[in-house]
XYZ file of C-alpha atoms in Angstrom:
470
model
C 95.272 26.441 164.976
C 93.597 29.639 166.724
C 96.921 31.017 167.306
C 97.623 30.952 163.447
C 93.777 32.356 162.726
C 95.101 35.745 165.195
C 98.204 35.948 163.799
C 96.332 36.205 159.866
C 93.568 38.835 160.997
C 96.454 41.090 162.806
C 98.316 40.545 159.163
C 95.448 41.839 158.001
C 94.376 44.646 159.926
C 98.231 45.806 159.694
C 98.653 45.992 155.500
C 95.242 47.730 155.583
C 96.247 50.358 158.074
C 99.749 50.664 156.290
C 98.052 51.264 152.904
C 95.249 53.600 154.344
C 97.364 56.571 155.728
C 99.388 58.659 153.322
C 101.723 61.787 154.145
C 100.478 65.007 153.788
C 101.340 66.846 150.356
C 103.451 70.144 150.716
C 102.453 72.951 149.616
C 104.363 74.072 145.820
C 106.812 77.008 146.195
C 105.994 80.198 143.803
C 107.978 81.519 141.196
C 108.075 85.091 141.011
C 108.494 87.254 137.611
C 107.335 90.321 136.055
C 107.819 92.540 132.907
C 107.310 95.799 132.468
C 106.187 98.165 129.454
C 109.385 100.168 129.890
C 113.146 100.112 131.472
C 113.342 104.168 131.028
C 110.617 106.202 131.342
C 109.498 109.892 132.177
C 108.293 111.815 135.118
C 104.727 111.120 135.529
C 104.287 108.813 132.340
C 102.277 105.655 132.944
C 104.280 101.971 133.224
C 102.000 98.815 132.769
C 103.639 96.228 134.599
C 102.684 92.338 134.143
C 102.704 89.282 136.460
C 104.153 85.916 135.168
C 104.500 84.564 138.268
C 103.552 80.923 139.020
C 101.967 79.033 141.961
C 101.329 82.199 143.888
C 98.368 83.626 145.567
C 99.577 86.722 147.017
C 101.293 89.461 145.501
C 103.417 92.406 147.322
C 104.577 95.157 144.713
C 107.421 97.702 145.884
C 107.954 100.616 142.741
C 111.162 101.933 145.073
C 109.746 105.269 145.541
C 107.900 104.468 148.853
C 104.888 103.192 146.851
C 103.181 99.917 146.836
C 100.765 97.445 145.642
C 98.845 94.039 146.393
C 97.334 94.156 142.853
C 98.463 91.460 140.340
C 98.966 93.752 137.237
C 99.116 97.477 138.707
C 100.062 100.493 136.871
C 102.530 103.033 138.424
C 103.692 106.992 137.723
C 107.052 108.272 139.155
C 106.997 111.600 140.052
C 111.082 112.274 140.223
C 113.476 111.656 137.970
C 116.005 108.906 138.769
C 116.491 105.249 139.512
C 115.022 103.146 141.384
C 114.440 98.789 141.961
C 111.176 97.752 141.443
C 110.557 94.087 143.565
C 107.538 91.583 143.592
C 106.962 89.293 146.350
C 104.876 86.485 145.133
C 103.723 84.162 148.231
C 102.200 80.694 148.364
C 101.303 79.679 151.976
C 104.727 79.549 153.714
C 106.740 79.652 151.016
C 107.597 82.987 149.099
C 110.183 84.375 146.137
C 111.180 87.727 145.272
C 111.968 89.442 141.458
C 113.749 93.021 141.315
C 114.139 94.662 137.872
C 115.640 98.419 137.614
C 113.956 101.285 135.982
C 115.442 104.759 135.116
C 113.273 107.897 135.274
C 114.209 110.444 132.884
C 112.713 114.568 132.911
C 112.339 117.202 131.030
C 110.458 119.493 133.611
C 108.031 121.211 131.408
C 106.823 119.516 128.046
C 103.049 120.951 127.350
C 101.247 120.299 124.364
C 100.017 123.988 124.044
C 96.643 125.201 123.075
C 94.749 124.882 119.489
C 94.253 127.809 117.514
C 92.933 128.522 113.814
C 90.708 125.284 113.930
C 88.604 125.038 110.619
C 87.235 122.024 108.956
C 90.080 120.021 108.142
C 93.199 121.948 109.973
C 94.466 123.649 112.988
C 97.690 124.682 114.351
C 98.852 124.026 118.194
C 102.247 125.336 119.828
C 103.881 123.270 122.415
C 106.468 124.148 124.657
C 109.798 122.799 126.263
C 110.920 125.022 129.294
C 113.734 122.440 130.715
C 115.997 120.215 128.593
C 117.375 118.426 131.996
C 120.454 117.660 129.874
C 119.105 115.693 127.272
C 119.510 115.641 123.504
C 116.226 115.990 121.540
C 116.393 114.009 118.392
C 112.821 114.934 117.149
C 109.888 116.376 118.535
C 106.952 117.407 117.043
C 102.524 116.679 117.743
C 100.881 112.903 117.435
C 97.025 113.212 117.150
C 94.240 110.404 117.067
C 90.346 110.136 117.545
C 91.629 107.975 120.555
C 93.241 109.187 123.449
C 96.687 108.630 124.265
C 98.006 109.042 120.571
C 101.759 108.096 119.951
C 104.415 108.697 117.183
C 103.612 105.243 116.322
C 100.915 106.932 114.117
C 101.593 108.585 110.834
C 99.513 111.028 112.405
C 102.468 113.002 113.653
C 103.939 116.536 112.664
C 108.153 115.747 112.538
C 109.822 119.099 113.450
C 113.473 117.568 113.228
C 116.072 118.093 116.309
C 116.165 120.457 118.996
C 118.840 121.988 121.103
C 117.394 124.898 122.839
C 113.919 125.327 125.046
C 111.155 127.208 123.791
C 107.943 127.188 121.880
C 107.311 125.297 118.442
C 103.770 125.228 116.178
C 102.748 122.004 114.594
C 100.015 122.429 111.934
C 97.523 119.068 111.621
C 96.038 118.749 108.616
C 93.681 116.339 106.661
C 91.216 116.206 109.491
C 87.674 115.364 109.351
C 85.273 118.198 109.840
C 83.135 118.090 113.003
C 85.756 115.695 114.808
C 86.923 114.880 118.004
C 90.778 115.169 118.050
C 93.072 114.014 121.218
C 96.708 115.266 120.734
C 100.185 115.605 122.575
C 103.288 116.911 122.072
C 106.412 114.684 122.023
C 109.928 114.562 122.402
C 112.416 111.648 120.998
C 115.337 111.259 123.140
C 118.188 109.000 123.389
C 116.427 106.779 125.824
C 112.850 107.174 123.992
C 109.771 109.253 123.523
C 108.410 111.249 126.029
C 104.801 113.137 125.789
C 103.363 116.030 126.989
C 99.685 116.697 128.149
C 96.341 115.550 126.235
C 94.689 118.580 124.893
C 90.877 117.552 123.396
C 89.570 119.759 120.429
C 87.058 119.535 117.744
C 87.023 120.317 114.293
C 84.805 122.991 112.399
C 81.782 122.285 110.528
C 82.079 121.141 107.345
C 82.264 125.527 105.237
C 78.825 125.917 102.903
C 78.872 128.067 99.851
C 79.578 132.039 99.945
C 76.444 134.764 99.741
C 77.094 136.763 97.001
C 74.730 139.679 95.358
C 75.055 140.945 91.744
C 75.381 144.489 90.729
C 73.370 146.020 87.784
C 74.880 146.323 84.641
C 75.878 150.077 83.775
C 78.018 151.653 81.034
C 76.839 149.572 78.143
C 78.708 149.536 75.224
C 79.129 147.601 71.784
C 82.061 145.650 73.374
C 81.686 146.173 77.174
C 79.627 146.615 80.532
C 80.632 147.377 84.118
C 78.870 144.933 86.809
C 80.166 143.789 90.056
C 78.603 142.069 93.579
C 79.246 142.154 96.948
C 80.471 139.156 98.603
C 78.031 139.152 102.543
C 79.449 135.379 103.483
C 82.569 133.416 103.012
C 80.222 130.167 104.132
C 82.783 129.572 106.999
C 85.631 129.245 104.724
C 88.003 131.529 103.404
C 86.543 133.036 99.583
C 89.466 133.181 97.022
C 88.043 133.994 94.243
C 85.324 136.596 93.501
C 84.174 138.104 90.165
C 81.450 137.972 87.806
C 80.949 135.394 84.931
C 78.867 135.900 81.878
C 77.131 134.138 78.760
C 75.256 134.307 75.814
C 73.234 131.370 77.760
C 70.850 131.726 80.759
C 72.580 131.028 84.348
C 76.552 131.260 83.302
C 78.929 129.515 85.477
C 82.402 130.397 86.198
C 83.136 127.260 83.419
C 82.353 130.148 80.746
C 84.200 134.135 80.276
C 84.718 135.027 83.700
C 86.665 138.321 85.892
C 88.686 137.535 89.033
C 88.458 140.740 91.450
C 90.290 139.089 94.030
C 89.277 137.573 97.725
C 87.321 137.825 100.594
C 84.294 139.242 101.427
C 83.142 142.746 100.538
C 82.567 144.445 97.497
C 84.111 144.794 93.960
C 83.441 146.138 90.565
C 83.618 143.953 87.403
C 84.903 144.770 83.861
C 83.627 143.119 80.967
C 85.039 142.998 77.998
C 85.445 141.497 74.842
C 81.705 141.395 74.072
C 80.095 141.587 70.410
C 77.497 144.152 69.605
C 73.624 144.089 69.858
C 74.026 140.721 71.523
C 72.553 139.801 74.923
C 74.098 138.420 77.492
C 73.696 137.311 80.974
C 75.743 137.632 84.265
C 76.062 136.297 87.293
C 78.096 136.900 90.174
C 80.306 134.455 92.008
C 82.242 133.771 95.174
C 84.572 130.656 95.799
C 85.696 129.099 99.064
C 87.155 125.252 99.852
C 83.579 124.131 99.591
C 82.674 125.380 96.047
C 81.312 128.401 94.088
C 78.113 130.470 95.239
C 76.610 132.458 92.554
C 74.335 135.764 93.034
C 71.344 136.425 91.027
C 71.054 136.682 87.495
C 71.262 139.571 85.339
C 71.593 140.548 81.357
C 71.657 143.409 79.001
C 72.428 143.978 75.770
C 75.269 145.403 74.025
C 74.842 148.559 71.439
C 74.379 147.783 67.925
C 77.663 149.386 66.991
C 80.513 151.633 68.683
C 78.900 154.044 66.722
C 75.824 154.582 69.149
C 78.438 155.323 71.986
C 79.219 159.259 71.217
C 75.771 159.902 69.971
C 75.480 163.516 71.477
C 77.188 166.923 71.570
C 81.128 167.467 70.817
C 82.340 171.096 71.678
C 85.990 172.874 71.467
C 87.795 175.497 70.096
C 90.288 175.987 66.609
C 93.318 175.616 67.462
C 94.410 179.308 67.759
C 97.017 180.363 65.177
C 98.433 183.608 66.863
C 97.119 185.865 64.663
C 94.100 186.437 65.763
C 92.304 185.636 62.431
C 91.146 181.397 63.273
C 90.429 182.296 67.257
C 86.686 180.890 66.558
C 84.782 178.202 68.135
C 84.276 175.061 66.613
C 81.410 172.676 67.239
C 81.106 168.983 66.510
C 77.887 167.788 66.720
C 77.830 163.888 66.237
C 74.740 161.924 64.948
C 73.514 158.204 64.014
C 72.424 158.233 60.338
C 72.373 154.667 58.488
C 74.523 153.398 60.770
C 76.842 155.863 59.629
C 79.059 158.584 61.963
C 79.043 161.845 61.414
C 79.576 165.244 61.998
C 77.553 168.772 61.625
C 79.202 172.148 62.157
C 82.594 173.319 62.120
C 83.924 176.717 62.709
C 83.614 178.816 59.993
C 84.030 182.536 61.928
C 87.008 183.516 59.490
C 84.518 182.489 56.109
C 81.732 184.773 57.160
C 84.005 187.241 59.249
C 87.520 187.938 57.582
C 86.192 187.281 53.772
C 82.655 188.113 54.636
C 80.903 185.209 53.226
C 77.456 183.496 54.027
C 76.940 179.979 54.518
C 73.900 178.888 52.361
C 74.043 174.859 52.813
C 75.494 172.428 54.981
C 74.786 168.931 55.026
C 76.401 166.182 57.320
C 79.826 164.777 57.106
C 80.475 161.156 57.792
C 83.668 160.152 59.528
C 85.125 156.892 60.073
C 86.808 155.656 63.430
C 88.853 152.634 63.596
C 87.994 151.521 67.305
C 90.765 149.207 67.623
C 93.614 152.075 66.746
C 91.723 155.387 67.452
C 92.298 156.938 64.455
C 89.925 159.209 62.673
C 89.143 159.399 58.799
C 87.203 162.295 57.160
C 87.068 161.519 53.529
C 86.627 163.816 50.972
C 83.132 164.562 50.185
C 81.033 167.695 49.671
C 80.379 169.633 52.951
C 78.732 173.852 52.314
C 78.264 176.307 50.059
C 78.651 179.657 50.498
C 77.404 182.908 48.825
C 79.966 185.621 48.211
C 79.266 188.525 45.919
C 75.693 186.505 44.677
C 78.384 183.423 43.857
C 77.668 180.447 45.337
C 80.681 178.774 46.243
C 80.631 174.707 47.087
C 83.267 173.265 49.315
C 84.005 169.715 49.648
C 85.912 168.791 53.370
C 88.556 166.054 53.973
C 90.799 165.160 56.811
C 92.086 162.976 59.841
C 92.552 163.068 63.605
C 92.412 160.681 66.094
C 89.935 159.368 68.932
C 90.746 159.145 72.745
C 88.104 157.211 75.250
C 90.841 156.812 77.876
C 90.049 159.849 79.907
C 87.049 160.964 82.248
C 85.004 161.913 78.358
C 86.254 161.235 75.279
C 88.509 163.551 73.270
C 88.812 164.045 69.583
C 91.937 165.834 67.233
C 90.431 166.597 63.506
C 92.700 168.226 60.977
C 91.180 169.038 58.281
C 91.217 171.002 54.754
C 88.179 172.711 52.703
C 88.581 172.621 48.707
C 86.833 174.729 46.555
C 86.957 173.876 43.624
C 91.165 173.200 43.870
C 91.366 176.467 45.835
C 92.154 175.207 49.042
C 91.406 177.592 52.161
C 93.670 176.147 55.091
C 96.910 176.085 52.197
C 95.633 179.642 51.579
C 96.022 180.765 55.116
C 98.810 178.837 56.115
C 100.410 180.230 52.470
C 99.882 184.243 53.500
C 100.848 183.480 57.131
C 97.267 182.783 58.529
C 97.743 179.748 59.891
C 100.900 178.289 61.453
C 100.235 175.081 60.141
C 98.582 173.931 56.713
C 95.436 172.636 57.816
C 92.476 173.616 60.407
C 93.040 171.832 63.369
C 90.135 171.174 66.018
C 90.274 170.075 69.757
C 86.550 168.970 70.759
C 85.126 166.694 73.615
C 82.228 164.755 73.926
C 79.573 167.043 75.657
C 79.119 165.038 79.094
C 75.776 166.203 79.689
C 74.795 164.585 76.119
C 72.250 167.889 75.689
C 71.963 168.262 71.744
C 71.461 164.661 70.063
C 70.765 166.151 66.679
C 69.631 164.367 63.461
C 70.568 165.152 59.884
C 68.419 167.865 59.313
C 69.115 169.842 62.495
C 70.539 173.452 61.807
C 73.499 174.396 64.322
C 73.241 177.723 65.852
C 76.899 178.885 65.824
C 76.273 181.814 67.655
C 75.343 178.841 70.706
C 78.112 180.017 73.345
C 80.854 177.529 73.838
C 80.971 175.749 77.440
């Protein structure tokens, strides 16, 4: 009975010691595996490689070149072309694995980016350069630029400057930028194999342009229908002016909205013609200046036209008859214009071969209005009653008539009068040109306006004929 009681507790002891002790676990092998951001890339561009290896605590990178890494996730730059085996030794205790991948370098020795030049508000230009094609055939190339660094062609940010087959510079012009903005760009070249980029190159855009400084020039040479003005453009506001002028209105502070002269670009000064204006009507003017960011406008200015055309050639006309050859019409004429009613007119024509070849005096004149068609130039005298003279105690009254035209084109204005004396159906130019006095059948007269505007005369001024001619 004891012997059976041992042999049960020995039983006992035995299953509990049996079920107590295990075997040690082993440790689990590690799977090694990696990708990479890129199976070609170039010399000196950046490859992200990535760890998917599992049950692995150490890592042992080897990029081929002589280079590598315990990092899980490194980064790695080749500095020659070529290829080369990239390997990653993931370890786990005792037990290790091993995964290669190839990678193929490519060059092109010398891609930069360039410089920026011309940077305004919203553009700029850059020129990049490719000194070494290393064999390859350039598809596209061209600038990718971003706010963040690193920009790709995977923006539509991108200038696209087609194929290339020779080295050398080329000028990619980025536009629709932001004003006062930081800018990262690089130059790029497609390939067969991909996209290779050049250097970052940081810039920053211009200030956003403010509107040109312009000044107004007074208003000179005032007529019924015009005025000369002007301005002088100081400051383009940081942006290129182009369009300068001056713009006027029957209405306080005109805009370039209402009648307006364009005297070209840029900044300096220019002189304004305006035309088209009505008579005795005031009007103002301002000058303007126009750049990308709007229009500046100069100070304000107005005047007011003449009542008529009329008031224009108020002053002295002078000349000479047109000289016949025979020495009997080589006497001065005078013109002498005047504002009476609103009316043109003229006092004073030669009359040296009345009172010197047939020895009469002139006893009355009066003033002789004349019509001028401003639009055509031409001159109307009509008939109407113009002296009297006394010959042999006869008083002899002679009406005048004629035509001629009007010329403002020159430095002073020029006028042509033909004209014909009747007295009384005796008609003295017929008479002269008749007996061989004249070479042509009626007086003719060359006058200009007297620049100096000396004699304004009214209607009851007496000419002095013996006044020398100028």
């Amino acid at each position: 009975m004891k012997l059976i009681k041992l042999l049960s507790a020995f039983l006992i002891l035995t299953i509990v010691i049996l079920t107590t002790c295990k075997k040690p676990e082993e440790t689990p092998k590690p799977t090694a595996c990696f990708d990479m951001s890129t199976t070609e890339a170039a010399v000196n561009e950046q490859i992200i490689f990535t760890n998917c290896s599992e049950n692995a605590e150490l890592y042992l990178w080897n990029f081929g070149d002589g280079i590598s890494s315990p990092e899980k996730d490194p980064t790695h730059t080749y500095t020659e072309a070529g290829n080369y085996t990239i390997s990653l030794l993931a370890k786990n205790g005792d037990n290790y694995d091993q995964a290669t991948k190839s990678i193929t370098i490519i060059s092109i020795s010398s891609l930069s980016t360039g410089s920026v030049s011309n940077i305004t508000t919203t553009t700029v230009s850059i020129t990049g350069n490719i000194s070494d094609l290393a064999g390859n055939t350039i598809t596209q190339h061209g600038h990718c630029w971003s706010t963040n660094q690193n920009p790709t062609t995977d923006l539509s940010t991108k200038t696209t400057l087609g194929a290339r087959t020779t080295t050398g510079d080329f000028t990619s012009n980025l536009t629709n930028l932001s004003p006062s903005t930081t800018y990262y760009v690089r130059a790029y070249v497609t390939i067969n194999t991909g996209t290779i980029y050049g250097n970052q190159v940081q810039f920053t855009s211009s200030q956003s342009a403010g509107l040109p400084t312009v000044t107004t020039t007074a208003i000179i040479s005032i007529t019924s229908n015009s005025a000369v003005s002007g301005g002088n453009v100081t400051s383009d506001g940081g942006a290129t002016v182009t369009a300068k002028g001056v713009c006027w209105s029957t209405n306080s502070n005109p805009t370039v909205s209402d009648n307006l002269t364009n005297d070209g670009s840029g900044t300096g000064t220019f002189v304004s013609n305006i035309t088209g204006l009505t008579a005795n009507t005031t009007y103002y003017v301002r000058a303007y200046a126009t750049n990308s960011t709007g229009t500046g406008y100069g100070s304000e200015v107005s005047f007011t036209t003449s009542s008529s055309g009329l008031a224009d050639l108020v002053g002295t006309w002078y000349g000479i008859d047109v000289d016949d050859g025979t020495g009997y019409h080589d006497y001065p004429s005078q013109m002498v214009t005047a504002i009476i009613d609103e009316q043109l007119g003229i006092i004073g024509l030669g009359f040296g071969w009345m009172t010197d070849f047939w020895g009469e005096k002139i006893i009355d004149s009066v003033f002789v209005e004349i019509e001028v068609n401003w639009d055509n130039g031409t001159v109307t005298i009509p008939e109407q009653y113009y002296i009297t003279t006394l010959y042999d105690s006869t008083e002899y009254p002679y009406n005048i008539y004629g035509s001629g035209t009007f010329d403002d084109s020159g430095t002073y204005p020029t006028m042509t009068i033909e004209y014909e004396l009747n007295q009384e159906g005796f008609y003295c130019a017929g008479w002269c040109y008749n007996y061989g006095y004249l070479s042509t059948p009626l007086f003719v007269a060359n006058l200009t306006l007297d620049p100096d505007g000396k004699w304004i005369l009214s209607s009851n001024t007496q000419i002095n004929f013996e006044k020398p001619v100028r």
